[in-house]
mmCIF file of C-alpha atoms and ligand atoms in Angstrom:
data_model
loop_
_atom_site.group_PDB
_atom_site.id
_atom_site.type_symbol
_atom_site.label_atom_id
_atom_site.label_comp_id
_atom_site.label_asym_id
_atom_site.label_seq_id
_atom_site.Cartn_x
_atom_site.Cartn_y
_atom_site.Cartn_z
ATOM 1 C CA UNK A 828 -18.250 -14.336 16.447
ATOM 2 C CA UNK A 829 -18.956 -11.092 18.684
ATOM 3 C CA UNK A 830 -22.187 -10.183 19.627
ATOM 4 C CA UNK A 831 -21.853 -7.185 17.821
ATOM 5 C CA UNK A 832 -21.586 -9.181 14.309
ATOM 6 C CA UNK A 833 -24.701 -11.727 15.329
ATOM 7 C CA UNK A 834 -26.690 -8.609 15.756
ATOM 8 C CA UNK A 835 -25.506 -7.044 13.001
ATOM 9 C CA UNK A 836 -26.128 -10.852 10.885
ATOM 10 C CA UNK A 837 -30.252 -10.726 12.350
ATOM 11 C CA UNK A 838 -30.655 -7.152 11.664
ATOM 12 C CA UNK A 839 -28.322 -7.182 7.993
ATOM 13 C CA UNK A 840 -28.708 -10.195 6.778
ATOM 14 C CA UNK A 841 -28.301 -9.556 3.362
ATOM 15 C CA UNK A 842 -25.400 -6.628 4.004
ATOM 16 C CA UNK A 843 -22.893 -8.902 6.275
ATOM 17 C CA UNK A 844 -23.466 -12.329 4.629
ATOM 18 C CA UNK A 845 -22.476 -10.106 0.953
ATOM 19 C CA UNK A 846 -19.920 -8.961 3.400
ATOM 20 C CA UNK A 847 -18.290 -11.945 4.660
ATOM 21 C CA UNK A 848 -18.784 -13.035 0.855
ATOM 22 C CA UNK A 849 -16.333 -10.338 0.243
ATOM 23 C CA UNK A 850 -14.043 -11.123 3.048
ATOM 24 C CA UNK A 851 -13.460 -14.792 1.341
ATOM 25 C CA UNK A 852 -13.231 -14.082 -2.176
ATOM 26 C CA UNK A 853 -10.542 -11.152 -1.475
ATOM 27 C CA UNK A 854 -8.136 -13.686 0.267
ATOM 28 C CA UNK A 855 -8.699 -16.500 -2.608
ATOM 29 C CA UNK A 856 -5.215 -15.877 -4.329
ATOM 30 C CA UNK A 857 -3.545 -15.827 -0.880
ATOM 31 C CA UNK A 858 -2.013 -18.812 1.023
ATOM 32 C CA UNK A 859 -3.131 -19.538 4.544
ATOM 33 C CA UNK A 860 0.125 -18.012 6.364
ATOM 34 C CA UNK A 861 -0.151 -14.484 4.064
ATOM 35 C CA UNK A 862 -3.755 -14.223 4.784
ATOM 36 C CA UNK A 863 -3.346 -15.017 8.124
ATOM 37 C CA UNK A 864 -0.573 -12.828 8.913
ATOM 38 C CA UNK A 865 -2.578 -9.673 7.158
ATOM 39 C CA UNK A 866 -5.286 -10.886 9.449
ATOM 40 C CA UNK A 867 -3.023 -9.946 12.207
ATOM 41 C CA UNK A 868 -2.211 -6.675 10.809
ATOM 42 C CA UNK A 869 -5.612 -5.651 10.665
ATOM 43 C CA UNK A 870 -6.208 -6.337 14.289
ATOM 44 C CA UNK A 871 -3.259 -4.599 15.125
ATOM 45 C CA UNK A 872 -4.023 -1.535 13.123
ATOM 46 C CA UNK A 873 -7.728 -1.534 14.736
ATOM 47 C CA UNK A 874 -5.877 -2.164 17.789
ATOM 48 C CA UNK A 875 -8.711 -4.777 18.981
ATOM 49 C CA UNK A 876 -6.346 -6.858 21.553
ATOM 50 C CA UNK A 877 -9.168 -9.716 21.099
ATOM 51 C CA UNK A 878 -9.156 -9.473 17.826
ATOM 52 C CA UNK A 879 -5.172 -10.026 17.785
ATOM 53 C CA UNK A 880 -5.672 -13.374 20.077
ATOM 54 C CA UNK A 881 -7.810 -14.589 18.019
ATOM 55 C CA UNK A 882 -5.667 -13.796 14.433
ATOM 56 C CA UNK A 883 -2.372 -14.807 15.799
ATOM 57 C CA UNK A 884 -2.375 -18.313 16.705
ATOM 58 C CA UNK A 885 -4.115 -18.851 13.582
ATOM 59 C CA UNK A 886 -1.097 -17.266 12.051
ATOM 60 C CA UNK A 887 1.178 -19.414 13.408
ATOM 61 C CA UNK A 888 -1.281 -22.579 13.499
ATOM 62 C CA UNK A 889 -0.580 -21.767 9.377
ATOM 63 C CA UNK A 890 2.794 -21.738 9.530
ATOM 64 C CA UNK A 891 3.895 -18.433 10.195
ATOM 65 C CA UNK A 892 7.238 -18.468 12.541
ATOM 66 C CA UNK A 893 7.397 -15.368 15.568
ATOM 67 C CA UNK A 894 10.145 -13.525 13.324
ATOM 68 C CA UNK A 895 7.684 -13.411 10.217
ATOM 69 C CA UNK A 896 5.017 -12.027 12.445
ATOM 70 C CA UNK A 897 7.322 -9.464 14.045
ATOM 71 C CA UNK A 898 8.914 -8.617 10.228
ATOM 72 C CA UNK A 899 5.112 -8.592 8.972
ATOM 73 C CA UNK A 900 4.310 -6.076 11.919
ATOM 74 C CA UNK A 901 7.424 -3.851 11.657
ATOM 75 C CA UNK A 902 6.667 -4.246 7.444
ATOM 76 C CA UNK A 903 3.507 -2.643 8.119
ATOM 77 C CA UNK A 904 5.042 0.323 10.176
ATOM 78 C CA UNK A 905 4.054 2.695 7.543
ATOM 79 C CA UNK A 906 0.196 2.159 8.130
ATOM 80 C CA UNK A 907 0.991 1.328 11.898
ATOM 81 C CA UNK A 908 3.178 3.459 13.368
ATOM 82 C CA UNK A 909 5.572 2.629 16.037
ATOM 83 C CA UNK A 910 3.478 2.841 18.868
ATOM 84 C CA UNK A 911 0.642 0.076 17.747
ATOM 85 C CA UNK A 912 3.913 -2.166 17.057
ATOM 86 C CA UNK A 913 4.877 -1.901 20.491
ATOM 87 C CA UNK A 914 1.045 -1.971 21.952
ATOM 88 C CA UNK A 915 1.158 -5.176 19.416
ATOM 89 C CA UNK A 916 3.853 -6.590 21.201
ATOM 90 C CA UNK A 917 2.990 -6.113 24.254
ATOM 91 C CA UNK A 918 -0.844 -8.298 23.568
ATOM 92 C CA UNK A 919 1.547 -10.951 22.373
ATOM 93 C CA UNK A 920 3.869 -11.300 25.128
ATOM 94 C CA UNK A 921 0.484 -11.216 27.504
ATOM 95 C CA UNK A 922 0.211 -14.261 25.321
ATOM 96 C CA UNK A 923 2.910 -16.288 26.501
ATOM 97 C CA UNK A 924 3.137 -18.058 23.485
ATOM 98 C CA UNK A 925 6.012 -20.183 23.494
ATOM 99 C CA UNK A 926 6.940 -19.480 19.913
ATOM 100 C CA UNK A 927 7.684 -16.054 21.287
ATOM 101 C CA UNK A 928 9.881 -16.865 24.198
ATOM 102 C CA UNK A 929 13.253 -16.464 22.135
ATOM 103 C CA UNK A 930 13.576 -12.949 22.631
ATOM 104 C CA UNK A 931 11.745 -12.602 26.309
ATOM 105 C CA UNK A 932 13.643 -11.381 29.081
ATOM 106 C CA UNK A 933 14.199 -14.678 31.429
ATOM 107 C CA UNK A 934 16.450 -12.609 33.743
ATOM 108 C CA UNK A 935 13.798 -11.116 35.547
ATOM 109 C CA UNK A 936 14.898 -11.065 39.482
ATOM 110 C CA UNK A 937 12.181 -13.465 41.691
ATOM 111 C CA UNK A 938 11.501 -10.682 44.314
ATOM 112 C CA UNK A 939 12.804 -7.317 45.444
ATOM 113 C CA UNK A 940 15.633 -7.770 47.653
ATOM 114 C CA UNK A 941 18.327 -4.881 48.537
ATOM 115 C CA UNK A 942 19.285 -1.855 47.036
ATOM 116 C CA UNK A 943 20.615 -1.413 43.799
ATOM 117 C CA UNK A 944 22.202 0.978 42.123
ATOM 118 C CA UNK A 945 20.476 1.960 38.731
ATOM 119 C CA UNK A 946 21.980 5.017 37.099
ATOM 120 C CA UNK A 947 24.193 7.387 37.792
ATOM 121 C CA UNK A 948 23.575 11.464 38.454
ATOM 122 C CA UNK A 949 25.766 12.321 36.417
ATOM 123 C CA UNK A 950 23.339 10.405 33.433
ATOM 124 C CA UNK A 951 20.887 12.644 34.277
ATOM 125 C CA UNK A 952 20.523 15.632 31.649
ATOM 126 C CA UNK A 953 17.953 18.817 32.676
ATOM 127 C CA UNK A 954 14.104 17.742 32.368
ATOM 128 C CA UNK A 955 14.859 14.962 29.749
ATOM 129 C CA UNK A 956 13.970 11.842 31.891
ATOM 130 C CA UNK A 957 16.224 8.853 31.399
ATOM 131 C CA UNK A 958 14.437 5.392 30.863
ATOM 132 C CA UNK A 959 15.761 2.542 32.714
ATOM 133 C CA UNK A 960 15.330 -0.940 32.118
ATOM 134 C CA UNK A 961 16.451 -3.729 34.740
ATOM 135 C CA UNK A 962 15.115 -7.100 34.814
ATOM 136 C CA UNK A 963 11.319 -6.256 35.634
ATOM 137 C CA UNK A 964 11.936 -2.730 36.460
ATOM 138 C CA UNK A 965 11.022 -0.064 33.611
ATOM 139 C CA UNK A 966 11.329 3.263 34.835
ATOM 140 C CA UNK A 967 11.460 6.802 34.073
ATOM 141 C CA UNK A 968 14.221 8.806 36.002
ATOM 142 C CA UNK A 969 14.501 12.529 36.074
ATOM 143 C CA UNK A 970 15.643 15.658 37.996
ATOM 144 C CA UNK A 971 13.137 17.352 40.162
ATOM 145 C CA UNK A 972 14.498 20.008 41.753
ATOM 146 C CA UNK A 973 18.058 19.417 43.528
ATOM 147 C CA UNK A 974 16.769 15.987 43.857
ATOM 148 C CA UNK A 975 15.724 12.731 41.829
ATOM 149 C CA UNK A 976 12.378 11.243 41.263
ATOM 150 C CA UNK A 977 11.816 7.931 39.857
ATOM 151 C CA UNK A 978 8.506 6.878 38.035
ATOM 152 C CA UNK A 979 7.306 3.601 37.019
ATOM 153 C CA UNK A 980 7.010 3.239 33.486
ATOM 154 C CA UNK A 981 3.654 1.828 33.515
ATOM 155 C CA UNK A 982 0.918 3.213 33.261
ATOM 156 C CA UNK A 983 -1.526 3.703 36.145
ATOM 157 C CA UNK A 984 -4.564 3.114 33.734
ATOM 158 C CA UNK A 985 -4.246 -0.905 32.250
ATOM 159 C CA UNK A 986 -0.747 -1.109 33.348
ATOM 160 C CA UNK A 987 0.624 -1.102 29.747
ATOM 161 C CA UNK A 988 4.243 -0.531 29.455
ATOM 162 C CA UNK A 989 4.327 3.739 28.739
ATOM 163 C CA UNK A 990 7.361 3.331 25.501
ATOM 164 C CA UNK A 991 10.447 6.496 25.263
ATOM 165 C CA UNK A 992 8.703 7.559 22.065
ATOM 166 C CA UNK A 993 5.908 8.656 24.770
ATOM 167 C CA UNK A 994 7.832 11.283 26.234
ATOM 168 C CA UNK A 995 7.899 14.947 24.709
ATOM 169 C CA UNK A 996 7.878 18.891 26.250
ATOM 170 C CA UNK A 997 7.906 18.080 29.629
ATOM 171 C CA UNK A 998 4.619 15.256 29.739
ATOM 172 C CA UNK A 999 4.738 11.372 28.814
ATOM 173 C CA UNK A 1000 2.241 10.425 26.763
ATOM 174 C CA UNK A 1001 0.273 6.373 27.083
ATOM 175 C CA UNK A 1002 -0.322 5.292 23.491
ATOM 176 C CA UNK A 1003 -2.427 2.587 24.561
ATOM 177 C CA UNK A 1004 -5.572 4.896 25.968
ATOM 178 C CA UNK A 1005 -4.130 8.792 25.000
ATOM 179 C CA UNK A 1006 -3.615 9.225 28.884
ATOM 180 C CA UNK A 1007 -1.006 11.965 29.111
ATOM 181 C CA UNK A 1008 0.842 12.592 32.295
ATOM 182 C CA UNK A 1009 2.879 15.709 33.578
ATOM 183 C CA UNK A 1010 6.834 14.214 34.120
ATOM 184 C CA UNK A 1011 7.127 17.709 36.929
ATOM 185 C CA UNK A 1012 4.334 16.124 39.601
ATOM 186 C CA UNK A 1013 3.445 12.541 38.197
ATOM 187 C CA UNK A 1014 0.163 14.027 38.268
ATOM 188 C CA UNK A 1015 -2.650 13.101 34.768
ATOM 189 C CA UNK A 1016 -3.257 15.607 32.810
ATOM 190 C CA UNK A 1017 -5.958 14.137 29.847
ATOM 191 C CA UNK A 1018 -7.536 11.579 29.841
ATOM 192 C CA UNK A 1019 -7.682 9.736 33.623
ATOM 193 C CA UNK A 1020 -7.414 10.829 36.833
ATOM 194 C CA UNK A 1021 -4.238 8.402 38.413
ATOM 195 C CA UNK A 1022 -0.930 9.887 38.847
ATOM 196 C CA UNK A 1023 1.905 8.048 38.060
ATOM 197 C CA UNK A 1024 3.742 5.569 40.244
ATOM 198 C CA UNK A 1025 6.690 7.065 42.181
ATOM 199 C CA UNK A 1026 9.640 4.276 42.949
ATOM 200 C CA UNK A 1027 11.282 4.760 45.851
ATOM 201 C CA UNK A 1028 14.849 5.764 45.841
ATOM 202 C CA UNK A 1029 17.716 7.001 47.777
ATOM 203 C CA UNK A 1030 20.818 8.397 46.400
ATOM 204 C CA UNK A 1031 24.547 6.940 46.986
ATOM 205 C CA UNK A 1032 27.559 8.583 46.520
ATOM 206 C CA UNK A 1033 26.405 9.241 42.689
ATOM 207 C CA UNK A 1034 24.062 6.524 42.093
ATOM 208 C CA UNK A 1035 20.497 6.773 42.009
ATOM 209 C CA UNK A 1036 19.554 3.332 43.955
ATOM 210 C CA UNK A 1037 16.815 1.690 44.349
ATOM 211 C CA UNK A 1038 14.949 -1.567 45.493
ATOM 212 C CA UNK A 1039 14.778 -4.327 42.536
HETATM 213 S S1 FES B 1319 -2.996 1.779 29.523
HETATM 214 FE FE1 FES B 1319 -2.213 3.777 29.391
HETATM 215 S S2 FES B 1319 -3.864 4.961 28.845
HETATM 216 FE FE2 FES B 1319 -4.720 2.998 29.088
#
């Protein structure tokens, strides 16, 4: 239990144990795996990351498989929207649970080597930046000027991955924390003060390249 709730227990008694009274009787119709899995939602809607590794494995210690919690999460999307599914996801895969591992990527490269090529200039369209995904590398590409600049798609604050739906009139947007960042300079415009990561490049022939 968090400290928070022992000090509410001493200084509430009556309140939180009527409470957590409450809490029981609601779930008595439920089995273990429903409950357990609306657990889970809850967490994820209150987007409490402790409170989500705490609910899960007792989700799946009840029987619940990884592609019932992911269809209970994207069921939920209504009351969730997108972004606390993928800030939800992203908890879990800090998880490394091993029910989980099905869909991970396992083709991650061991260490950055030579130069590769990762799009092309021709993909590039105005301000829009282009997301790439290679391996380990996630990364926001875009014109600046007559050149390219390359940012690294997490974000400078927790190092959560910053998703496409983030991106809109010229800034990119971290659902995690409400940082919002300006795609012309890198630079944080609400919320923080760290820019974001600039990946270098160099350009060959047509192809944006770069070290992965
Ligand atoms: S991780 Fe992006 S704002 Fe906190």
């Amino acid at each position: 239990m968090s400290r928070a709730l022992d000090y509410l227990l001493k200084a509430r008694p009556q309140a939180m144990e009527a409470y957590f009274a409450f809490l029981k009787q609601a779930g008595s119709h439920l089995d273990k795996k429903t409950a357990a899995l609306i657990s889970v939602i809850t967490k994820v809607h209150a987007k409490t990351p402790n409170g989500v590794r705490q609910y899960l494995p007792r989700a799946l210690k009840a029987g619940a498989s990884a592609d019932e919690v992911i269809d209970a999460l994207l069921m939920a999307m209504p009351a969730l929207g997108f972004s606390k599914i993928v800030w939800a996801i992203e908890v879990i895969l800090e998880m490394n649970l091993p029910e989980f591992a099905r869909y991970a990527d396992a083709s991650a490269p061991a260490a950055a080597s030579e130069w590769k090529p990762i799009l092309n200039l021709r993909d590039l369209n105005g301000k829009t930046p282009r997301y790439v995904k290679i391996g380990t590398l996630h990364a926001y590409v875009l014109k600046r000027g007559d050149g390219v600049i390359v940012y690294d798609a997490h974000c400078p604050h927790k190092g959560n991955l910053i998703p496409e739906t983030g991106v809109a009139d010229g800034e990119l947007a971290c659902p995690f924390h409400e940082w919002k960042f300006d795609l012309a300079s890198g630079n944080c415009t609400h919320g923080g003060t760290k820019p974001l990561r600039v990946i270098d490049h160099k350009i060959d022939g047509e192809n944006i390249m770069i070290k992965i």
